[in-house]
Amino acid sequence: MPSAPHQSHLLIIEDDKGRREFILDGEAYSIGRDPRCAVRLVSQFVSRHHATIVKKTHPSGQTYYHIMDGDDRGKPSANGLLINGRKTSTHDLGHQDEVVLGPGVKVTYFYLDRSMISTVPHDEFDITLISPNMMEDLDEDDDIHDEDTGGDTAIGHVYRVLESPEN
């Protein structure tokens, strides 16, 4: 079952292969240098089955991921996990958590809740025609007289700015 449509979970992987991203949307992932691992790391310092990530759900319905050192049978890795600078064997991942699996090998977790971002479509009619710096070029004698604007010289300024230079 994938995450709710408004939630995204992402890993940024950095290892000997370079930097790449991996989207989390499944129930469980194995991490390591074994070719059968879902998240394959390229480094001699990483165990074949270094860590396991499992999806969990809060009572509120929000999904999150939990990382554990070692494989899914409980066998720990050789180097363990360093998460946000602290050595630990298990951790509920939070936005921007940094997991170091060995020298030069790290995984950074990102959580995006799209319900927190405005997704209102762009209004094609919501445009600004007048910039404040356009108004500075007008001299006092460029004002349109009160009789031309019905007594509102501010409107006269606007009309004057919108006129083409030839007028």
mmCIF file of C-alpha atoms in Angstrom:
data_model
loop_
_atom_site.group_PDB
_atom_site.id
_atom_site.type_symbol
_atom_site.label_atom_id
_atom_site.label_comp_id
_atom_site.label_asym_id
_atom_site.label_seq_id
_atom_site.Cartn_x
_atom_site.Cartn_y
_atom_site.Cartn_z
ATOM 1 C CA MET A 1 0.000 0.000 0.000
ATOM 2 C CA PRO A 2 1.679 3.283 -1.090
ATOM 3 C CA SER A 3 1.896 6.366 1.133
ATOM 4 C CA ALA A 4 -1.021 8.750 1.228
ATOM 5 C CA PRO A 5 -0.993 10.829 -1.977
ATOM 6 C CA HIS A 6 0.055 13.965 -0.079
ATOM 7 C CA GLN A 7 3.115 12.321 1.550
ATOM 8 C CA SER A 8 6.480 11.582 -0.054
ATOM 9 C CA HIS A 9 9.466 9.834 1.480
ATOM 10 C CA LEU A 10 12.859 10.168 -0.181
ATOM 11 C CA LEU A 11 16.418 8.993 0.431
ATOM 12 C CA ILE A 12 19.433 10.813 -0.957
ATOM 13 C CA ILE A 13 22.213 8.229 -1.181
ATOM 14 C CA GLU A 14 25.893 9.189 -1.285
ATOM 15 C CA ASP A 15 28.487 6.448 -1.787
ATOM 16 C CA ASP A 16 31.349 5.464 -4.116
ATOM 17 C CA LYS A 17 28.915 5.544 -7.045
ATOM 18 C CA GLY A 18 28.032 9.195 -6.394
ATOM 19 C CA ARG A 19 24.823 10.896 -5.326
ATOM 20 C CA ARG A 20 21.382 9.613 -6.264
ATOM 21 C CA GLU A 21 17.825 9.582 -4.969
ATOM 22 C CA PHE A 22 15.554 6.728 -4.017
ATOM 23 C CA ILE A 23 11.818 7.129 -3.400
ATOM 24 C CA LEU A 24 10.366 5.136 -0.513
ATOM 25 C CA ASP A 25 6.815 3.962 -1.133
ATOM 26 C CA GLY A 26 6.938 0.274 -0.187
ATOM 27 C CA GLU A 27 6.616 -1.632 3.068
ATOM 28 C CA ALA A 28 10.262 -2.662 3.670
ATOM 29 C CA TYR A 29 13.722 -2.144 2.183
ATOM 30 C CA SER A 30 17.058 -3.841 2.689
ATOM 31 C CA ILE A 31 20.114 -1.590 2.458
ATOM 32 C CA GLY A 32 23.598 -2.860 1.738
ATOM 33 C CA ARG A 33 26.140 -3.799 -0.873
ATOM 34 C CA ASP A 34 24.507 -7.133 -1.784
ATOM 35 C CA PRO A 35 23.036 -6.906 -5.314
ATOM 36 C CA ARG A 36 19.747 -8.290 -3.952
ATOM 37 C CA CYS A 37 19.288 -5.319 -1.592
ATOM 38 C CA ALA A 38 16.499 -2.921 -2.525
ATOM 39 C CA VAL A 39 18.810 0.039 -1.795
ATOM 40 C CA ARG A 40 22.204 -1.036 -3.096
ATOM 41 C CA LEU A 41 25.230 0.828 -1.754
ATOM 42 C CA VAL A 42 28.609 0.830 -3.461
ATOM 43 C CA SER A 43 31.393 0.778 -0.873
ATOM 44 C CA GLN A 44 33.742 -1.762 0.624
ATOM 45 C CA PHE A 45 32.928 -0.345 4.083
ATOM 46 C CA VAL A 46 29.236 -1.295 3.963
ATOM 47 C CA SER A 47 27.945 -4.710 5.056
ATOM 48 C CA ARG A 48 26.131 -6.898 2.554
ATOM 49 C CA HIS A 49 22.893 -6.377 4.517
ATOM 50 C CA HIS A 50 23.727 -3.250 6.482
ATOM 51 C CA ALA A 51 20.276 -1.966 7.496
ATOM 52 C CA THR A 52 16.553 -2.474 7.080
ATOM 53 C CA ILE A 53 13.923 0.232 6.634
ATOM 54 C CA VAL A 54 10.307 -0.592 7.502
ATOM 55 C CA LYS A 55 7.178 1.493 6.921
ATOM 56 C CA LYS A 56 5.033 2.190 9.986
ATOM 57 C CA THR A 57 1.842 4.150 10.608
ATOM 58 C CA HIS A 58 1.086 6.595 13.440
ATOM 59 C CA PRO A 59 -2.360 6.350 15.052
ATOM 60 C CA SER A 60 -3.128 9.610 13.175
ATOM 61 C CA GLY A 61 -2.741 7.719 9.891
ATOM 62 C CA GLN A 62 0.512 9.429 8.905
ATOM 63 C CA THR A 63 3.133 7.006 7.610
ATOM 64 C CA TYR A 64 6.797 7.091 8.548
ATOM 65 C CA TYR A 65 9.851 4.885 8.148
ATOM 66 C CA HIS A 66 11.864 3.126 10.839
ATOM 67 C CA ILE A 67 15.498 2.088 10.258
ATOM 68 C CA MET A 68 17.214 -0.808 12.036
ATOM 69 C CA ASP A 69 20.827 -1.909 11.941
ATOM 70 C CA GLY A 70 21.370 -5.242 10.190
ATOM 71 C CA ASP A 71 19.190 -7.524 8.147
ATOM 72 C CA ASP A 72 15.522 -8.413 8.629
ATOM 73 C CA ARG A 73 16.473 -11.443 10.769
ATOM 74 C CA GLY A 74 18.285 -9.318 13.357
ATOM 75 C CA LYS A 75 21.902 -9.958 12.293
ATOM 76 C CA PRO A 76 23.741 -6.636 12.915
ATOM 77 C CA SER A 77 26.093 -4.968 10.445
ATOM 78 C CA ALA A 78 29.834 -4.736 11.038
ATOM 79 C CA ASN A 79 29.914 -0.919 11.405
ATOM 80 C CA GLY A 80 26.456 -0.131 12.765
ATOM 81 C CA LEU A 81 24.544 3.100 12.156
ATOM 82 C CA LEU A 82 25.482 6.671 13.003
ATOM 83 C CA ILE A 83 22.284 8.727 12.857
ATOM 84 C CA ASN A 84 22.571 12.496 13.219
ATOM 85 C CA GLY A 85 25.980 12.015 14.846
ATOM 86 C CA ARG A 86 24.780 9.407 17.367
ATOM 87 C CA LYS A 87 25.529 5.690 17.273
ATOM 88 C CA THR A 88 22.278 3.729 17.448
ATOM 89 C CA SER A 89 20.799 0.454 16.271
ATOM 90 C CA THR A 90 17.228 1.646 15.617
ATOM 91 C CA HIS A 91 15.573 4.977 14.823
ATOM 92 C CA ASP A 92 12.287 6.450 13.558
ATOM 93 C CA LEU A 93 13.368 8.534 10.583
ATOM 94 C CA GLY A 94 12.544 12.230 10.611
ATOM 95 C CA HIS A 95 12.936 14.917 7.952
ATOM 96 C CA GLN A 96 16.621 15.470 7.066
ATOM 97 C CA ASP A 97 17.950 12.692 9.293
ATOM 98 C CA GLU A 98 21.469 11.769 8.197
ATOM 99 C CA VAL A 99 22.448 8.104 8.436
ATOM 100 C CA VAL A 100 26.161 7.308 8.086
ATOM 101 C CA LEU A 101 26.821 3.669 7.192
ATOM 102 C CA GLY A 102 30.580 3.903 6.698
ATOM 103 C CA PRO A 103 33.361 6.242 5.532
ATOM 104 C CA GLY A 104 32.052 8.229 2.573
ATOM 105 C CA VAL A 105 28.653 6.497 2.691
ATOM 106 C CA LYS A 106 25.573 8.273 3.948
ATOM 107 C CA VAL A 107 21.844 8.335 3.393
ATOM 108 C CA THR A 108 19.734 11.417 4.096
ATOM 109 C CA TYR A 109 15.993 10.982 4.619
ATOM 110 C CA PHE A 110 13.493 13.608 3.481
ATOM 111 C CA TYR A 111 9.794 13.760 4.280
ATOM 112 C CA LEU A 112 7.454 15.976 2.298
ATOM 113 C CA ASP A 113 3.851 16.524 3.317
ATOM 114 C CA ARG A 114 2.261 18.147 0.288
ATOM 115 C CA SER A 115 -0.839 19.117 2.264
ATOM 116 C CA MET A 116 1.376 21.788 3.875
ATOM 117 C CA ILE A 117 2.171 23.331 0.465
ATOM 118 C CA SER A 118 -0.290 25.481 -1.440
ATOM 119 C CA THR A 119 -1.256 23.793 -4.688
ATOM 120 C CA VAL A 120 -3.662 26.456 -5.920
ATOM 121 C CA PRO A 121 -3.321 26.701 -9.686
ATOM 122 C CA HIS A 122 -1.719 29.816 -11.085
ATOM 123 C CA ASP A 123 -4.301 32.498 -11.896
ATOM 124 C CA GLU A 124 -3.526 33.732 -15.409
ATOM 125 C CA PHE A 125 -5.375 36.987 -14.667
ATOM 126 C CA ASP A 126 -3.417 37.703 -11.478
ATOM 127 C CA ILE A 127 -0.747 39.921 -12.986
ATOM 128 C CA THR A 128 0.814 43.168 -11.936
ATOM 129 C CA LEU A 129 0.822 45.785 -14.663
ATOM 130 C CA ILE A 130 2.385 48.562 -12.671
ATOM 131 C CA SER A 131 5.614 48.449 -10.765
ATOM 132 C CA PRO A 132 6.298 51.103 -8.100
ATOM 133 C CA ASN A 133 9.498 52.115 -9.884
ATOM 134 C CA MET A 134 7.437 53.012 -12.973
ATOM 135 C CA MET A 135 5.757 55.773 -11.002
ATOM 136 C CA GLU A 136 9.037 57.571 -10.200
ATOM 137 C CA ASP A 137 9.471 58.658 -13.827
ATOM 138 C CA LEU A 138 6.402 60.896 -13.767
ATOM 139 C CA ASP A 139 6.817 64.601 -13.176
ATOM 140 C CA GLU A 140 4.211 66.739 -11.453
ATOM 141 C CA ASP A 141 3.316 68.340 -14.799
ATOM 142 C CA ASP A 142 2.600 64.848 -16.232
ATOM 143 C CA ASP A 143 -0.468 64.506 -13.977
ATOM 144 C CA ILE A 144 -3.760 64.198 -15.731
ATOM 145 C CA HIS A 145 -5.973 66.972 -14.499
ATOM 146 C CA ASP A 146 -8.838 66.392 -12.143
ATOM 147 C CA GLU A 147 -11.424 66.978 -14.843
ATOM 148 C CA ASP A 148 -9.935 64.103 -16.912
ATOM 149 C CA THR A 149 -10.129 61.593 -14.050
ATOM 150 C CA GLY A 150 -13.230 62.664 -12.234
ATOM 151 C CA GLY A 151 -11.165 64.291 -9.475
ATOM 152 C CA ASP A 152 -8.910 61.286 -8.763
ATOM 153 C CA THR A 153 -5.324 62.172 -9.648
ATOM 154 C CA ALA A 154 -4.108 58.731 -8.497
ATOM 155 C CA ILE A 155 -6.139 57.183 -11.307
ATOM 156 C CA GLY A 156 -4.612 59.774 -13.635
ATOM 157 C CA HIS A 157 -1.148 58.486 -12.697
ATOM 158 C CA VAL A 158 -2.171 54.948 -13.484
ATOM 159 C CA TYR A 159 -3.656 55.861 -16.850
ATOM 160 C CA ARG A 160 -0.590 57.893 -17.744
ATOM 161 C CA VAL A 161 1.767 55.012 -16.927
ATOM 162 C CA LEU A 162 -0.277 52.613 -19.064
ATOM 163 C CA GLU A 163 -0.223 54.926 -22.067
ATOM 164 C CA SER A 164 2.320 54.211 -24.749
ATOM 165 C CA PRO A 165 5.308 56.625 -25.004
ATOM 166 C CA GLU A 166 3.892 58.163 -28.187
ATOM 167 C CA ASN A 167 0.739 59.421 -26.380
#
